Every structure is written in structure tokens, then in C-alpha cells.
Short mmCIF file of C-alpha atoms in Angstrom, two decimals:
data_model
loop_
_atom_site.label_atom_id
_atom_site.label_comp_id
_atom_site.label_asym_id
_atom_site.label_seq_id
_atom_site.Cartn_x
_atom_site.Cartn_y
_atom_site.Cartn_z
CA MET A 10 -17.74 -117.51 -25.22
CA SER A 11 -14.54 -116.82 -27.08
CA VAL A 12 -11.17 -116.80 -25.33
CA ILE A 13 -10.16 -113.91 -27.64
CA GLU A 14 -9.70 -110.65 -25.77
CA THR A 15 -10.87 -107.78 -27.91
CA ILE A 16 -10.18 -104.10 -27.64
CA PRO A 17 -12.94 -101.94 -25.99
CA GLU A 18 -14.05 -98.88 -27.86
CA SER A 19 -12.49 -96.64 -25.18
CA ALA A 20 -9.08 -98.11 -25.91
CA ALA A 21 -9.26 -98.31 -29.68
CA ALA A 22 -6.93 -96.30 -31.76
CA GLY A 23 -5.75 -96.02 -35.41
CA PRO A 24 -7.23 -98.48 -37.85
CA ILE A 25 -9.15 -100.32 -35.16
CA ALA A 26 -10.84 -97.10 -34.01
CA GLN A 27 -11.77 -96.39 -37.66
CA LEU A 28 -13.29 -99.80 -38.05
CA TYR A 29 -15.34 -99.32 -34.90
CA ALA A 30 -16.37 -95.85 -36.06
CA ASP A 31 -17.63 -97.26 -39.34
CA ASP A 32 -19.82 -99.73 -37.43
CA LEU A 33 -21.20 -97.08 -35.09
CA ARG A 34 -22.05 -94.93 -38.11
CA ALA A 35 -23.71 -97.77 -40.05
CA LEU A 36 -25.22 -99.87 -37.27
CA GLY A 37 -25.31 -97.76 -34.10
CA TYR A 38 -23.19 -100.30 -32.29
CA VAL A 39 -19.97 -102.36 -32.60
CA PRO A 40 -20.80 -106.08 -32.99
CA SER A 41 -18.81 -108.78 -31.31
CA HIS A 42 -17.61 -110.12 -34.73
CA SER A 43 -16.15 -106.72 -35.60
CA ARG A 44 -14.30 -106.55 -32.31
CA ALA A 45 -12.86 -109.97 -32.93
CA MET A 46 -11.86 -109.45 -36.51
CA ALA A 47 -10.50 -105.98 -35.86
CA LEU A 48 -7.61 -107.57 -34.03
CA ASN A 49 -6.17 -107.88 -37.56
CA PRO A 50 -7.40 -104.52 -38.85
CA GLY A 51 -5.72 -104.92 -42.24
CA ALA A 52 -7.41 -108.24 -42.97
CA PHE A 53 -10.73 -106.88 -41.70
CA ALA A 54 -10.56 -103.80 -43.89
CA ALA A 55 -9.70 -106.04 -46.88
CA TRP A 56 -12.74 -108.24 -46.04
CA ARG A 57 -14.98 -105.16 -46.00
CA ALA A 58 -13.48 -104.03 -49.34
CA LEU A 59 -14.15 -107.46 -50.84
CA GLN A 60 -17.75 -107.35 -49.61
CA ALA A 61 -18.26 -103.94 -51.18
CA ALA A 62 -16.69 -105.01 -54.46
CA ILE A 63 -19.03 -108.08 -54.72
CA ALA A 64 -22.15 -106.25 -53.58
CA SER A 65 -21.59 -103.26 -55.88
CA SER A 66 -21.40 -105.69 -58.89
CA LEU A 67 -24.16 -108.10 -57.83
CA GLY A 68 -26.52 -105.51 -56.29
CA LEU A 69 -27.42 -105.18 -52.68
CA ARG A 70 -30.61 -107.22 -52.78
CA ARG A 71 -29.03 -110.19 -54.59
CA TYR A 72 -25.94 -109.91 -52.37
CA GLU A 73 -27.93 -110.04 -49.17
CA LEU A 74 -30.21 -112.93 -50.29
CA VAL A 75 -27.20 -114.91 -51.32
CA THR A 76 -25.54 -114.16 -47.99
CA LEU A 77 -28.67 -115.27 -46.03
CA ALA A 78 -28.83 -118.51 -47.93
CA ALA A 79 -25.07 -119.13 -47.47
CA ALA A 80 -25.32 -118.26 -43.73
CA ARG A 81 -28.24 -120.64 -43.41
CA GLY A 82 -26.21 -123.47 -44.91
CA ILE A 83 -23.27 -122.77 -42.66
CA GLY A 84 -25.53 -122.45 -39.57
CA SER A 85 -24.21 -119.01 -38.67
CA ALA A 86 -26.55 -117.36 -36.26
CA ALA A 87 -24.37 -114.21 -36.11
CA CYS A 88 -24.48 -113.70 -39.83
CA LEU A 89 -28.19 -114.60 -40.20
CA LEU A 90 -29.12 -112.02 -37.60
CA ALA A 91 -26.78 -109.32 -38.91
CA HIS A 92 -27.72 -109.72 -42.52
CA GLY A 93 -31.37 -110.17 -41.65
CA ARG A 94 -31.29 -106.69 -40.29
CA LYS A 95 -29.50 -105.40 -43.40
CA ALA A 96 -32.11 -107.07 -45.61
CA LEU A 97 -34.79 -104.89 -43.95
CA THR A 98 -33.46 -102.03 -46.02
CA PHE A 99 -34.95 -103.53 -49.24
CA MET A 100 -37.61 -105.95 -47.82
CA GLU A 101 -40.57 -105.64 -45.53
CA ALA A 102 -40.33 -107.60 -42.29
CA ASP A 103 -43.19 -109.89 -43.21
CA GLU A 104 -41.61 -110.87 -46.54
CA LEU A 105 -38.27 -111.34 -44.92
CA GLU A 106 -39.80 -113.58 -42.27
CA ARG A 107 -41.30 -115.77 -45.07
CA VAL A 108 -37.88 -115.84 -46.83
CA ALA A 109 -36.17 -116.75 -43.65
CA ARG A 110 -38.51 -119.64 -42.85
CA ASP A 111 -38.35 -121.08 -46.39
CA TYR A 112 -37.19 -118.92 -49.33
CA ARG A 113 -38.46 -121.51 -51.81
CA THR A 114 -42.10 -120.89 -50.78
CA ALA A 115 -41.76 -117.16 -49.94
CA GLY A 116 -43.00 -115.90 -53.34
CA LEU A 117 -39.58 -114.85 -54.59
CA PRO A 118 -38.85 -114.66 -58.30
CA ALA A 119 -37.42 -117.88 -59.80
CA ASP A 120 -34.02 -116.31 -60.40
CA GLU A 121 -33.64 -115.37 -56.68
CA VAL A 122 -34.62 -118.83 -55.58
CA ALA A 123 -32.04 -120.29 -58.01
CA MET A 124 -29.24 -118.17 -56.62
CA MET A 125 -30.20 -118.98 -53.08
CA ASP A 126 -30.26 -122.68 -53.93
CA PHE A 127 -26.82 -122.31 -55.37
CA ALA A 128 -25.50 -120.45 -52.27
CA LEU A 129 -27.04 -123.03 -49.95
CA LYS A 130 -25.35 -125.92 -51.84
CA LEU A 131 -21.99 -124.12 -51.93
CA SER A 132 -22.23 -123.85 -48.08
CA THR A 133 -23.19 -127.44 -47.50
CA ALA A 134 -21.85 -129.60 -50.28
CA SER A 135 -19.44 -127.54 -52.43
CA ALA A 136 -17.35 -130.61 -53.35
CA THR A 137 -20.30 -132.05 -55.17
CA MET A 138 -20.87 -128.98 -57.35
CA ASP A 139 -20.35 -129.11 -61.11
CA ASP A 140 -21.33 -127.32 -64.34
CA ALA A 141 -24.96 -128.19 -63.72
CA ASP A 142 -25.09 -125.89 -60.72
CA SER A 143 -23.69 -122.95 -62.74
CA ARG A 144 -25.99 -123.88 -65.60
CA SER A 145 -29.00 -123.62 -63.30
CA LEU A 146 -28.06 -120.04 -62.75
CA ARG A 147 -27.58 -119.39 -66.48
CA ASP A 148 -30.94 -121.02 -67.18
CA ALA A 149 -32.38 -118.56 -64.57
CA GLY A 150 -31.14 -115.71 -66.70
CA PHE A 151 -27.83 -114.78 -64.95
CA SER A 152 -24.80 -113.63 -67.02
CA ASP A 153 -21.41 -115.15 -66.55
CA ARG A 154 -20.32 -112.16 -64.48
CA GLU A 155 -23.35 -112.55 -62.23
CA ILE A 156 -22.75 -116.29 -61.80
CA VAL A 157 -19.20 -115.53 -60.66
CA ASP A 158 -20.51 -112.83 -58.34
CA ILE A 159 -23.03 -115.21 -56.77
CA ALA A 160 -20.27 -117.76 -56.20
CA LEU A 161 -18.02 -115.10 -54.70
CA ALA A 162 -20.75 -113.81 -52.37
CA ALA A 163 -21.48 -117.25 -51.07
CA ALA A 164 -17.92 -118.30 -50.80
CA ALA A 165 -16.99 -115.03 -48.95
CA ARG A 166 -19.73 -115.67 -46.45
CA ASN A 167 -18.22 -119.09 -45.79
CA TYR A 168 -14.87 -117.49 -45.13
CA PHE A 169 -16.19 -114.97 -42.59
CA SER A 170 -18.80 -117.16 -40.85
CA ARG A 171 -16.52 -120.10 -40.44
CA ALA A 172 -13.85 -117.86 -38.85
CA LEU A 173 -16.54 -116.62 -36.34
CA HIS A 174 -17.43 -120.25 -35.56
CA ALA A 175 -13.75 -121.24 -35.13
CA LEU A 176 -13.11 -118.39 -32.72
CA ALA A 177 -16.43 -118.98 -30.83
CA VAL A 178 -17.37 -115.33 -31.24
CA ASP A 179 -20.44 -114.24 -29.33
CA VAL A 180 -23.66 -113.91 -31.27
CA ASP A 181 -25.24 -110.35 -31.13
CA VAL A 182 -28.90 -109.69 -31.72
CA PRO A 183 -29.00 -106.36 -33.64
CA PRO A 184 -30.93 -103.71 -31.68
CA GLY A 185 -34.51 -103.35 -32.74
CA LEU A 186 -34.72 -106.75 -34.52
CA ASP A 187 -38.24 -108.02 -33.86
CA PRO A 188 -38.26 -111.31 -31.79
CA ARG A 189 -40.56 -113.04 -34.34
CA LEU A 190 -38.13 -112.22 -37.07
CA GLN A 191 -35.23 -113.44 -34.93
CA ASP A 192 -37.02 -116.76 -34.51
CA ALA A 193 -37.58 -117.04 -38.32
CA LEU A 194 -33.94 -116.23 -39.11
CA LEU A 195 -32.66 -118.82 -36.68
CA ALA A 196 -35.24 -121.56 -37.50
CA PRO A 197 -34.03 -124.59 -39.52
CA LEU A 198 -35.02 -124.11 -43.20
CA GLY A 199 -38.72 -124.86 -43.41
CA GLY A 200 -38.78 -125.91 -39.80
CA PRO A 201 -39.98 -124.68 -36.41
CA ALA A 202 -38.64 -121.65 -34.69
CA HIS A 203 -35.21 -121.80 -32.95
CA PRO A 204 -34.71 -120.21 -29.59
CA ALA A 205 -33.05 -116.73 -29.82
CA PRO A 206 -29.49 -116.46 -28.42
CA ALA A 207 -29.09 -115.87 -24.70
CA GLY A 208 -29.36 -112.16 -23.77
CA SER A 209 -31.48 -111.20 -26.73
#
């Protein structure tokens, strides 16, 4: 549990109230990570603007798949669950479960597997990356702009997820997320299911 004291919805005002309202409109609730990051509302608003700029260029499906791979590499339960729910807007639950358990064997197109491999490596061994990693994306058909966007999406997830880890922010299970899908999202890549967070 984080030592950070967040501002409850009933006491939120100004930019913080607006950030909370955005979550209520989009998600139906205000996640713990929003409450923590909203303590610096300017930085949090800038983060959201960065997300939107990358996603609008890369496309929502690609952005979310890259985000899931990066979050997997980081080991961010909060981001895996939150973006797993978001991925349901473009993917059926059974396909998402297969992707969560092992995207390499889930029947995804080769270009999507390549970008997820890139995001996973960026999140686990970025210091070892070189031109061969970018070339793998080019060989998969991505343009230079798309390669940059994939790198930005994965790197941005590292920024946010690692801040949540550092602050020990509570992990929320999004309302309505099926327990089987929760297990798949939190399982080690290609491995057995991981227990859901307490309180799920």
C-alpha cells in the first residue's frame, strides 16, 4: 500500500476534479493510479496528452498491443489490467486471453507480433537494443514514423508503469473484467495463471 495520500473525489477541485471527471466519463470509476498521479495535475495532463498523440498516430489497436507487451515486460499488474480492459474495445475476450497468455502463439499477424517483441525487449533489455531491432520492424512492413511511434508507446509505458511501482500504487481490477481474463493478463508470458490482486 502506498504512503501517498491522495485526494478523494468529494474534495477534488480544479484540474484534479477535471482529471477525475475524465476517468468517470471514460471508465466509470477513478483508478488508484489516477488518484496518485493527479497530485501533479499538470504532469498527469501532459502524460495523457502524450498518450493521445502517440495513439492517434499509431492507431488504437497497435498502441494497446504495444502497451500490453511493454507492461508485461515491466511486470505492471496495474497497466496490464487497465489496458486489458481497454483492449476489449477492439478484440473479443477469447482472443485477448490468448494474446495475454502468449501473443506469439495467439494467431496475431506477423507485424503485430514483431512490434510486441520490440516493446517487450525495450521493457526488459533496452540497453542491448541496436539497429537490428528497428530493422525487424521495418522488415515487418512498418514505416520510419511507425517505428518511432512503437518505440514511443513502449517507452511511455515504462515511464508510467515504473512510477506506479516506485510509489507502490494499489492495483485496481477494472469493474466487469472477467476473472479468467484477469488470470491470463497477470500470468507469466506463456506460463500458468497468476493469482488476481487481493480484493478483486
